[in-house]
mmCIF file of C-alpha atoms and ligand atoms in Angstrom:
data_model
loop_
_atom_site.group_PDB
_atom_site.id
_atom_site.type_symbol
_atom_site.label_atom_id
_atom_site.label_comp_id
_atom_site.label_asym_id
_atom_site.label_seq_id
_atom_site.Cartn_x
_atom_site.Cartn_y
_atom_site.Cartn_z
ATOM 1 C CA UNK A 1 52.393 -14.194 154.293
ATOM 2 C CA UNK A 2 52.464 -11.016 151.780
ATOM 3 C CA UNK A 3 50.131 -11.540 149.000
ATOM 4 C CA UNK A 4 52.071 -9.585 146.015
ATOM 5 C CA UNK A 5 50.559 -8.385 143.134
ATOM 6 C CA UNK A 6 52.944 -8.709 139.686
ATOM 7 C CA UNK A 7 52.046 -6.984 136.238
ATOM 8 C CA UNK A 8 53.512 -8.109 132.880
ATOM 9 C CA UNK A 9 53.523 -5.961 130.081
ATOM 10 C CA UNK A 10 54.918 -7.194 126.519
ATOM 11 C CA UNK A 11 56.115 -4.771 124.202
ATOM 12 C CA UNK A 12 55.301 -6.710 121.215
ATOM 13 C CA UNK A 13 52.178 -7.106 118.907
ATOM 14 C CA UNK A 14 53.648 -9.721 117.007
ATOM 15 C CA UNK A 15 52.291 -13.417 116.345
ATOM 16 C CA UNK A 16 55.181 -15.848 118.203
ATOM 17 C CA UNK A 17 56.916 -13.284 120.182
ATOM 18 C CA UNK A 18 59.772 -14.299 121.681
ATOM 19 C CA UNK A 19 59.196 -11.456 124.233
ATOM 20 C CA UNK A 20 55.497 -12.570 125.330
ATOM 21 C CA UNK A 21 57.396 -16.263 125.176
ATOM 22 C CA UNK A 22 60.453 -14.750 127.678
ATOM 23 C CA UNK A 23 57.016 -13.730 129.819
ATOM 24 C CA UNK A 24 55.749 -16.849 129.752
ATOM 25 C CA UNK A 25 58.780 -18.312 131.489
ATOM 26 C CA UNK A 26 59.098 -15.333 133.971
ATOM 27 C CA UNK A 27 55.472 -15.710 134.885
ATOM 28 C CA UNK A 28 55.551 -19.634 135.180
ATOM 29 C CA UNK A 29 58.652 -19.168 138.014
ATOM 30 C CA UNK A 30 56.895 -16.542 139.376
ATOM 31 C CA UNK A 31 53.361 -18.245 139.920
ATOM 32 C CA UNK A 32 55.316 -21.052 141.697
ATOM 33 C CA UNK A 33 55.275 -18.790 144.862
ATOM 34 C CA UNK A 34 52.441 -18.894 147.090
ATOM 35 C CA UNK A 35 51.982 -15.215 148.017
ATOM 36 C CA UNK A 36 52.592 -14.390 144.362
ATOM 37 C CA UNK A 37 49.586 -13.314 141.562
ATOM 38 C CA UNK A 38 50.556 -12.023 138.330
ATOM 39 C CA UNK A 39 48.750 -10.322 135.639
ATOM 40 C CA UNK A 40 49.643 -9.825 131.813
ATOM 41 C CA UNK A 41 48.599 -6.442 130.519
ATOM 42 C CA UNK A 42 45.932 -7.610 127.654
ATOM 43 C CA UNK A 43 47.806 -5.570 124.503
ATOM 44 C CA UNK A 44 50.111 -2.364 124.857
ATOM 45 C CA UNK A 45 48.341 -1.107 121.629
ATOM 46 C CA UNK A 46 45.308 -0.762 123.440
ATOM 47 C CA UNK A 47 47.058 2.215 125.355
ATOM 48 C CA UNK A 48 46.628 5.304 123.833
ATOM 49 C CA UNK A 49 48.848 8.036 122.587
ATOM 50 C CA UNK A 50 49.932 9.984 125.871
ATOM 51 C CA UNK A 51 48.368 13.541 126.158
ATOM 52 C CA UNK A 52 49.087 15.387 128.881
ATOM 53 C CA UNK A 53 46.210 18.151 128.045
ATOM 54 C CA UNK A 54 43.924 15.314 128.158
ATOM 55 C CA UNK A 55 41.631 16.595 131.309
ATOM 56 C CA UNK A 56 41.022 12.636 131.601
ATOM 57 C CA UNK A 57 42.436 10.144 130.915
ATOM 58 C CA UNK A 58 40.691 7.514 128.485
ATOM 59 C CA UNK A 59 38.924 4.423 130.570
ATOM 60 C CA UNK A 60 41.875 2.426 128.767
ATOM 61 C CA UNK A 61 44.540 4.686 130.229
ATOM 62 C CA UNK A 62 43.003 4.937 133.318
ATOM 63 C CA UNK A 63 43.046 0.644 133.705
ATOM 64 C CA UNK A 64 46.706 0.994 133.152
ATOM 65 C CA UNK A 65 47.179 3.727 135.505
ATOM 66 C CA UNK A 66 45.487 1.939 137.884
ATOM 67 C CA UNK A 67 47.130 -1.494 136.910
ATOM 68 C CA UNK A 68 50.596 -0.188 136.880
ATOM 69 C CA UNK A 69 49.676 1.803 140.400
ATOM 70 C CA UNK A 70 48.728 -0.939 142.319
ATOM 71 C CA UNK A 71 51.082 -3.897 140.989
ATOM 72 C CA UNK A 72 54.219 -4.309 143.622
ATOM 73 C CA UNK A 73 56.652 -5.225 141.177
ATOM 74 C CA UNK A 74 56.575 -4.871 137.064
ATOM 75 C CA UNK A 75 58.168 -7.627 134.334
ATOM 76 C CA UNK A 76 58.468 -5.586 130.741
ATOM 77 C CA UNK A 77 59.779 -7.563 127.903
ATOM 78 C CA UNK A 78 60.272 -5.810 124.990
ATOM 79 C CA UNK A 79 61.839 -5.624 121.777
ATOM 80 C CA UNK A 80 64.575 -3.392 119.763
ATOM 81 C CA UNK A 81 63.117 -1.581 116.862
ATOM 82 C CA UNK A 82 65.651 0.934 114.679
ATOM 83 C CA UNK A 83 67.942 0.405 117.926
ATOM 84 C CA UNK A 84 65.603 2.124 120.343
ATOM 85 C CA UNK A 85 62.755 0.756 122.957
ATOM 86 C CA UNK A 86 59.726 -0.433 121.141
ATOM 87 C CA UNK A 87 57.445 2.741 120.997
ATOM 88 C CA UNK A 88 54.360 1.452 122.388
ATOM 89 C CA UNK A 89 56.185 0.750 125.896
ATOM 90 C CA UNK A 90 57.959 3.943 126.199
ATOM 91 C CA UNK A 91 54.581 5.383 125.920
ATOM 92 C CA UNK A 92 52.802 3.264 128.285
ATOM 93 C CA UNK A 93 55.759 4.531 130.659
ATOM 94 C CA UNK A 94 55.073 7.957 129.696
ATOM 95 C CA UNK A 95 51.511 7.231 131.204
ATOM 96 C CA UNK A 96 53.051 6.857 134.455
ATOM 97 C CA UNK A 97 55.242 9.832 135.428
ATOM 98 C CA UNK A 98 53.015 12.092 136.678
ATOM 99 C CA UNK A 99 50.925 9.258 138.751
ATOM 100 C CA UNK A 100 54.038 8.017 140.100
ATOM 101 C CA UNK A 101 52.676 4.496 139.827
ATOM 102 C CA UNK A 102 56.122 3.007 139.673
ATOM 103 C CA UNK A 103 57.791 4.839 142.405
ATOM 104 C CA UNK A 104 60.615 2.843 144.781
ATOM 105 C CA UNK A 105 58.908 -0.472 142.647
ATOM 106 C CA UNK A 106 61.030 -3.375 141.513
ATOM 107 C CA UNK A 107 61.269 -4.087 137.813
ATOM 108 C CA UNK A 108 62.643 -7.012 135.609
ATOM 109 C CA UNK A 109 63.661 -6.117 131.861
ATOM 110 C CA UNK A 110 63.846 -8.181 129.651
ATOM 111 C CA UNK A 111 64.672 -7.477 125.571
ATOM 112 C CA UNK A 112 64.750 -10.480 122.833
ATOM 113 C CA UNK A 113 65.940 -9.714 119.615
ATOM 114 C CA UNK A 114 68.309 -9.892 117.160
ATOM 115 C CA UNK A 115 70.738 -8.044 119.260
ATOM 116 C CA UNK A 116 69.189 -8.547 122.529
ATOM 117 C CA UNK A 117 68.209 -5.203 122.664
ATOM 118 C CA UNK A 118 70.914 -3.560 125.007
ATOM 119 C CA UNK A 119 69.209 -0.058 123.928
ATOM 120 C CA UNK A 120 65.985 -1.258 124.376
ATOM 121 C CA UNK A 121 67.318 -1.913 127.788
ATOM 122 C CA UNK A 122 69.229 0.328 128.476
ATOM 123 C CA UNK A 123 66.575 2.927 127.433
ATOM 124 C CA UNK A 124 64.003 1.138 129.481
ATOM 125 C CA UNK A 125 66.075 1.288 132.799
ATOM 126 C CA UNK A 126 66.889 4.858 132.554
ATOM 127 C CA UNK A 127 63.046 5.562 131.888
ATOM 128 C CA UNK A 128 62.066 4.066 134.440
ATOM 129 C CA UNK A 129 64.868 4.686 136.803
ATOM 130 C CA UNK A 130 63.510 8.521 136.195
ATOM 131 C CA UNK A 131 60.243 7.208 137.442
ATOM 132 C CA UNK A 132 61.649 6.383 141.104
ATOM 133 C CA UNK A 133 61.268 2.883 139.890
ATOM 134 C CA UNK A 134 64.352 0.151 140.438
ATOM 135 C CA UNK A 135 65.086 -1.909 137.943
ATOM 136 C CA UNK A 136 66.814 -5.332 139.889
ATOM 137 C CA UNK A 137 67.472 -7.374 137.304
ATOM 138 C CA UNK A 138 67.806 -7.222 133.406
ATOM 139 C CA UNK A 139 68.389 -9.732 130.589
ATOM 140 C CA UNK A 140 69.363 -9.905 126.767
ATOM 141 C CA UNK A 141 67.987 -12.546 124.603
ATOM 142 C CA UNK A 142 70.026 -12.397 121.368
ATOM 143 C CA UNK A 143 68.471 -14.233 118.175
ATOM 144 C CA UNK A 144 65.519 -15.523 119.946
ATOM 145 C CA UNK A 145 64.365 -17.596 116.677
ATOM 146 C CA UNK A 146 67.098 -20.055 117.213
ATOM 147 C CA UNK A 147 66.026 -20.547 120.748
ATOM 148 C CA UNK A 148 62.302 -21.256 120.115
ATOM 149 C CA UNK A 149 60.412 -24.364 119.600
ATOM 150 C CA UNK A 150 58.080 -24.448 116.411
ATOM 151 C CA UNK A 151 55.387 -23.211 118.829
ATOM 152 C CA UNK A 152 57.544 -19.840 119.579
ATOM 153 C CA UNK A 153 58.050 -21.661 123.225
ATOM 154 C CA UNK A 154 61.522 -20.976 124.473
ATOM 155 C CA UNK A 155 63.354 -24.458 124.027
ATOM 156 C CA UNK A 156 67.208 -23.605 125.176
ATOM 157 C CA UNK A 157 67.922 -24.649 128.002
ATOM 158 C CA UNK A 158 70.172 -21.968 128.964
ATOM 159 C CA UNK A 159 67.887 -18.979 128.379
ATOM 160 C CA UNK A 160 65.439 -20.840 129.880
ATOM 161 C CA UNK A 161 67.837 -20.752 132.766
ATOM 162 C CA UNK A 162 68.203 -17.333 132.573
ATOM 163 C CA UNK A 163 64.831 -16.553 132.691
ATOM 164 C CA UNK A 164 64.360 -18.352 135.924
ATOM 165 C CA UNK A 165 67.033 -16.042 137.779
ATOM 166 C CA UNK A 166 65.562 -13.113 136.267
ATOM 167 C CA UNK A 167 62.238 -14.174 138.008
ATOM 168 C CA UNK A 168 63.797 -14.946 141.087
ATOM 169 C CA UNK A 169 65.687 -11.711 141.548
ATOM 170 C CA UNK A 170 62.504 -9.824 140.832
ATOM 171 C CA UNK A 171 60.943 -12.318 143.785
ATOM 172 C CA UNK A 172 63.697 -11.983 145.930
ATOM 173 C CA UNK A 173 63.401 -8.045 145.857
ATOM 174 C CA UNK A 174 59.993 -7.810 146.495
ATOM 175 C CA UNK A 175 61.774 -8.168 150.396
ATOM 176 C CA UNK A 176 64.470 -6.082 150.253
ATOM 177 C CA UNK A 177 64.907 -2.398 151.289
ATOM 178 C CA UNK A 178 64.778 0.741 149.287
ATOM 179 C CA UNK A 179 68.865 0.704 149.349
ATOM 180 C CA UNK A 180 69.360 -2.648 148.446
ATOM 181 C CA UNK A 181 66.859 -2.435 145.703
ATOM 182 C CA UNK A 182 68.914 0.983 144.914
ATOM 183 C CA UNK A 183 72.012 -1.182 145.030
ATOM 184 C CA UNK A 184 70.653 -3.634 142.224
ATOM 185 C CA UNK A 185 69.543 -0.738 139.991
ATOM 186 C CA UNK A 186 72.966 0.293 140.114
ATOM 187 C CA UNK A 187 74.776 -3.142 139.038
ATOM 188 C CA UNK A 188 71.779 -3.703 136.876
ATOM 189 C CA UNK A 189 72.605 0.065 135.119
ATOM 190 C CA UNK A 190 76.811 -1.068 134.916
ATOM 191 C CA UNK A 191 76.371 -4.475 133.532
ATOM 192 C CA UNK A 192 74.076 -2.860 130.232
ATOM 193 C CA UNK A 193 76.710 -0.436 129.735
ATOM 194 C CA UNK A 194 79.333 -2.770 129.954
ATOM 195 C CA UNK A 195 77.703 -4.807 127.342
ATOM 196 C CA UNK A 196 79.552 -4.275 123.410
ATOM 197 C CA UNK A 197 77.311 -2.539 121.573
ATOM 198 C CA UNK A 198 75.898 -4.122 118.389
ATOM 199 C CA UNK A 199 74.687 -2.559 115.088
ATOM 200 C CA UNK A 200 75.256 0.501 113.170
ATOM 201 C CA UNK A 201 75.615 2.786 115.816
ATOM 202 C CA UNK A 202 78.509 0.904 117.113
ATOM 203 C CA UNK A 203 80.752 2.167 114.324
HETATM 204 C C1 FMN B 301 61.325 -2.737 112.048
HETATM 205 C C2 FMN B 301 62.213 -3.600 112.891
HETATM 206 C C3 FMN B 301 63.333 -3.048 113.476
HETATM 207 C C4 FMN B 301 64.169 -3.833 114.268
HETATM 208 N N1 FMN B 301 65.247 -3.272 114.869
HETATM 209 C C5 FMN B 301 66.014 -4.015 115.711
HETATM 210 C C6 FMN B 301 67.094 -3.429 116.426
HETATM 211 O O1 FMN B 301 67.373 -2.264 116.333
HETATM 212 N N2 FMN B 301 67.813 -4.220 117.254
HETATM 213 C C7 FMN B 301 67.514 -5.555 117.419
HETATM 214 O O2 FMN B 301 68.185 -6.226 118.174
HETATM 215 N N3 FMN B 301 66.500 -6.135 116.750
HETATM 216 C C8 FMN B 301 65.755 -5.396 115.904
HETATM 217 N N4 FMN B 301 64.694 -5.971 115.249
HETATM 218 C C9 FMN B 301 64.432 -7.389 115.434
HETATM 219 C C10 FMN B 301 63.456 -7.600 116.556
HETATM 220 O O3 FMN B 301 64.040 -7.259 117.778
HETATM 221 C C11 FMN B 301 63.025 -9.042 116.568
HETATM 222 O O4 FMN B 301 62.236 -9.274 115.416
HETATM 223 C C12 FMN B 301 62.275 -9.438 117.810
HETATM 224 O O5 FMN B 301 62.197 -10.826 117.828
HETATM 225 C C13 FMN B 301 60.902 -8.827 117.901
HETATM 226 O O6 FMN B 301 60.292 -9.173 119.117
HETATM 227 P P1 FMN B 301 59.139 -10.287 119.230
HETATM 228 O O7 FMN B 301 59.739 -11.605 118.836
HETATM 229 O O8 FMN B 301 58.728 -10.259 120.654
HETATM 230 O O9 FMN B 301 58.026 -9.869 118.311
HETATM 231 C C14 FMN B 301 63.878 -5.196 114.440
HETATM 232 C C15 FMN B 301 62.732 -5.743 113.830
HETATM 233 C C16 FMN B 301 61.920 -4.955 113.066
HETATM 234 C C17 FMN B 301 60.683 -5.574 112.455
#
């Protein structure tokens, strides 16, 4: 059997976020497997500001490099801030491009927030679609709050649901070949777009 190595990486600092909750389920269905470890990234703060004059990188960066270069696969939840990716992730992704960490890599995406965070998303899986990186599965948790128990665990059933096939695509892709994992991107790309658009920009 395949030991394979999963990293998590939360794009929230906040106390009871429903993204490091979503993570919490992902990782849960994902430790069930045998030949599967996973690792949260400790804070996305930590990360510095990306520099590419920096002769070397920071020992911080340099853990994530090294982190996000020899996971298999890669789980980001993240939030929607002034309809755009939370900053802190885009720039931990910026960390990667010229390492090619990610390359031909499965990724899960997931965004909670008011919205659900289709530009979060949709901004995460062309980022890291640039990165050679393919993103199999993607979900959209819309008012988290009102799917949380007083602990900030996610208590709905039906997200919890769909935060079990999220895990289990990512799983189930960790076997597949570069074109079928190319295939997924691809539906995974469609079904964002197809999603309405809510907020300002959507007038
Ligand atoms: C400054 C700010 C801007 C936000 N902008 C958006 C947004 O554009 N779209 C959205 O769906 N939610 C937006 N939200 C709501 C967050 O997505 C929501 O608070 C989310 O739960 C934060 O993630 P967390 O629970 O993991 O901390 C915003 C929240 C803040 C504080």
């Amino acid at each position: 059997m395949t030991a394979h190595q999963i990293l998590a990486l939360c794009g929230s600092l906040g106390a009871r976020s429903s993204n490091a909750a979503a993570l919490d389920v992902i990782e849960d269905v994902l430790a069930s497997h045998d030949d599967i470890t996973v690792t949260r990234w400790g804070s996305v703060a930590a990360i510095p500001i990306f520099d590419p004059s920096a002769a070397e990188p920071s020992a911080i960066a340099d853990q994530w490099l090294s982190a996000a270069g020899s996971c298999d696969a890669l789980v980001v939840a993240a939030p929607e801030y002034a309809g755009s990716l939370a900053g802190g992730v885009k720039n931990a992704l910026d960390w990667l491009v010229g390492s090619a960490g990610l390359y031909g890599k499965p990724v899960a995406i997931v965004s909670c927030g008011t919205t659900g965070g289709r530009f979060a998303r949709e901004e995460l899986h062309r980022t890291l679609t640039w990165q050679g990186a393919f993103v199999v599965t993607a979900l959209g948790v819309s008012a988290p709050r009102t799917k949380t128990d007083a602990d900030g665990r996610f208590a709905d059933a039906a997200t919890i649901d769909e935060l079990d096939r999220v895990a289990q695509q990512l799983y189930a892709s960790l076997s597949m070949t570069p074109d079928e994992r190319g295939t997924l991107a691809a539906s995974t790309r469609r079904g964002i777009l197809a999603e309405q658009i809510v907020g300002p920009t959507a007038v």
